[in-house]
Amino acid sequence: MRIALTYNEKRSTSEAEAEFDSPETIHAIARMLASLGHVVTPVEVGKPVEALVAQLRRLKPELVFNMAEGHAGTFREAFYPALFEHLGLPHTGSPASVLALCLDKAMAKKMVAAARVHTPRAQLVRRLDELRPVAWKVIVKPNFEGSSKGITQASVVEDPAQLAD
């Protein structure tokens, strides 16, 4: 089977690249897939979309083994699966709709709660005047992020005076 292995390569230790993969990880997965008899072509997705589409059309993969996380925005994890779906390319992982939902913590929490699954108390706050009374100590984290990106010890807030910081 012809497999395109899509990924974002980790080139730095910056938080922006926290979910990207090291060259060692990428090569190990490519070797593992090739050892199963597949023809594997690694495809770094950090290029203009037009170039990525052209490359995928040339490769004509029968499967996209997707490890790409995307670079920016609230739809970043869903972008490449949406592109693969648009191009009619079967791919590993969740559909774009699931990834878009799951990157939005507040919306995902509502969906899970609708299924009567208990989750920790939370509230989405865009401005400090929206904050409803809470029991302090809280963890403040970005709504549109995963893998604890954007969360540090400073995210643990023990009183309202610390919240603005």
Coordinates of C-alpha atoms in Angstrom, one line a residue:
M1 CA 0.0 0.0 0.0
R2 CA 1.2 3.5 -0.8
I3 CA 1.2 5.6 2.5
A4 CA 1.8 9.3 2.9
L5 CA 3.0 9.9 6.4
T6 CA 2.0 13.5 7.2
Y7 CA 3.6 15.3 10.1
N8 CA 4.9 18.6 11.6
E9 CA 8.6 18.3 12.4
K10 CA 9.7 19.7 15.7
R11 CA 12.5 22.1 15.0
S12 CA 12.7 23.9 18.3
T13 CA 11.7 23.5 21.9
S14 CA 9.2 26.3 21.7
E15 CA 5.7 25.7 23.1
A16 CA 4.2 26.4 19.6
E17 CA 5.9 23.1 18.5
A18 CA 5.2 21.1 21.6
E19 CA 2.9 18.7 19.8
F20 CA 5.1 18.3 16.7
D21 CA 7.2 15.2 16.2
S22 CA 11.0 14.7 16.3
P23 CA 12.8 13.4 13.2
E24 CA 13.6 10.3 15.2
T25 CA 9.9 9.6 15.9
I26 CA 8.9 10.3 12.2
H27 CA 11.6 8.0 10.9
A28 CA 10.7 5.2 13.4
I29 CA 7.1 5.3 12.4
A30 CA 8.1 5.4 8.7
R31 CA 10.4 2.3 9.2
M32 CA 7.7 0.4 11.1
L33 CA 5.1 1.0 8.4
A34 CA 7.7 0.0 5.7
S35 CA 8.6 -3.1 7.6
L36 CA 4.9 -4.2 7.1
G37 CA 5.5 -4.1 3.4
H38 CA 4.1 -0.6 2.7
V39 CA 5.7 2.1 0.5
V40 CA 5.9 5.1 2.8
T41 CA 6.6 8.7 1.8
P42 CA 7.1 11.1 4.7
V43 CA 5.3 14.4 3.9
E44 CA 6.1 17.5 6.1
V45 CA 2.9 19.6 6.0
G46 CA 4.5 23.0 6.9
K47 CA 4.5 24.3 3.4
P48 CA 2.0 26.3 1.3
V49 CA -1.3 24.4 1.0
E50 CA -1.0 24.4 -2.8
A51 CA 2.4 22.7 -2.6
L52 CA 1.0 20.1 -0.2
V53 CA -2.0 19.4 -2.4
A54 CA 0.2 19.0 -5.5
Q55 CA 2.6 16.6 -3.6
L56 CA -0.3 14.5 -2.4
R57 CA -1.8 14.4 -5.9
R58 CA 1.6 13.2 -7.3
L59 CA 2.0 10.6 -4.6
K60 CA -1.6 9.2 -5.0
P61 CA -1.5 7.6 -1.5
E62 CA -3.9 4.9 -0.7
L63 CA -3.8 6.0 2.9
V64 CA -2.6 9.1 4.7
F65 CA -1.1 8.1 8.1
N66 CA -1.7 11.5 9.7
M67 CA 0.4 12.8 12.6
A68 CA 0.1 16.5 11.6
E69 CA -1.1 18.9 14.3
G70 CA -1.4 22.2 12.4
H71 CA 0.2 25.5 13.2
A72 CA -2.4 28.0 14.3
G73 CA -6.0 28.8 15.0
T74 CA -9.0 27.1 16.6
F75 CA -9.3 24.6 13.8
R76 CA -5.6 23.7 13.5
E77 CA -5.8 20.0 14.4
A78 CA -8.8 19.6 12.1
F79 CA -7.3 21.4 9.1
Y80 CA -5.3 18.5 7.5
P81 CA -7.9 15.8 8.1
A82 CA -10.5 18.2 6.5
L83 CA -8.1 18.7 3.5
F84 CA -7.6 14.9 3.2
E85 CA -11.4 14.4 3.3
H86 CA -11.8 17.1 0.6
L87 CA -9.2 15.3 -1.6
G88 CA -10.9 12.0 -1.1
L89 CA -7.9 10.5 0.7
P90 CA -8.6 8.0 3.5
H91 CA -6.6 8.9 6.6
T92 CA -5.9 7.6 10.1
G93 CA -7.3 9.4 13.1
S94 CA -10.5 11.1 13.8
P95 CA -12.5 13.0 11.2
A96 CA -12.0 16.8 11.0
S97 CA -15.4 17.4 12.7
V98 CA -14.3 15.5 15.8
L99 CA -10.9 17.2 16.0
A100 CA -12.5 20.6 15.7
L101 CA -14.9 19.8 18.5
C102 CA -12.3 18.4 20.8
L103 CA -10.0 21.3 20.5
D104 CA -12.8 23.5 21.8
K105 CA -12.8 22.6 25.5
A106 CA -16.0 24.4 26.3
M107 CA -18.0 22.9 23.5
A108 CA -16.6 19.4 24.0
K109 CA -17.5 19.6 27.7
K110 CA -21.1 20.5 26.7
M111 CA -21.3 17.5 24.4
V112 CA -19.9 15.2 27.1
A113 CA -22.3 16.6 29.7
A114 CA -25.2 16.1 27.4
A115 CA -24.4 12.4 27.4
R116 CA -24.6 12.6 31.2
V117 CA -20.9 12.1 31.8
H118 CA -19.7 14.0 34.9
T119 CA -16.8 16.4 34.2
P120 CA -15.0 18.9 36.5
R121 CA -16.7 22.2 37.0
A122 CA -15.5 24.8 34.5
Q123 CA -16.5 28.1 32.9
L124 CA -15.5 29.8 29.7
V125 CA -14.4 33.4 30.5
R126 CA -13.4 35.8 27.8
R127 CA -13.4 38.9 30.0
L128 CA -12.9 39.1 33.7
D129 CA -16.3 40.7 34.2
E130 CA -17.8 37.4 32.9
L131 CA -16.4 35.4 35.8
R132 CA -19.0 33.8 38.0
P133 CA -18.1 33.1 41.7
V134 CA -15.8 30.2 42.0
A135 CA -14.1 28.2 44.8
W136 CA -10.4 29.3 44.7
K137 CA -7.8 27.5 43.7
V138 CA -8.5 27.3 39.9
I139 CA -6.5 26.4 36.8
V140 CA -6.8 28.9 34.0
K141 CA -6.1 27.5 30.6
P142 CA -6.8 28.3 27.0
N143 CA -10.0 27.1 25.6
F144 CA -8.6 26.1 22.2
E145 CA -5.6 24.1 23.0
G146 CA -4.5 20.5 23.7
S147 CA -1.7 18.6 25.4
S148 CA -1.5 21.2 28.2
K149 CA -0.1 23.8 25.8
G150 CA -0.4 27.3 27.4
I151 CA -0.5 25.8 31.0
T152 CA 2.3 26.6 33.4
Q153 CA 2.5 26.8 37.2
A154 CA 1.3 30.4 36.7
S155 CA -2.0 29.0 35.5
V156 CA -2.8 27.8 39.0
V157 CA -4.6 30.8 40.5
E158 CA -5.4 31.0 44.2
D159 CA -7.3 34.3 44.5
P160 CA -9.1 36.8 42.2
A161 CA -6.3 39.3 42.4
Q162 CA -4.0 36.9 40.6
L163 CA -6.5 36.2 37.8
A164 CA -5.7 39.2 35.6
D165 CA -2.0 38.2 35.5

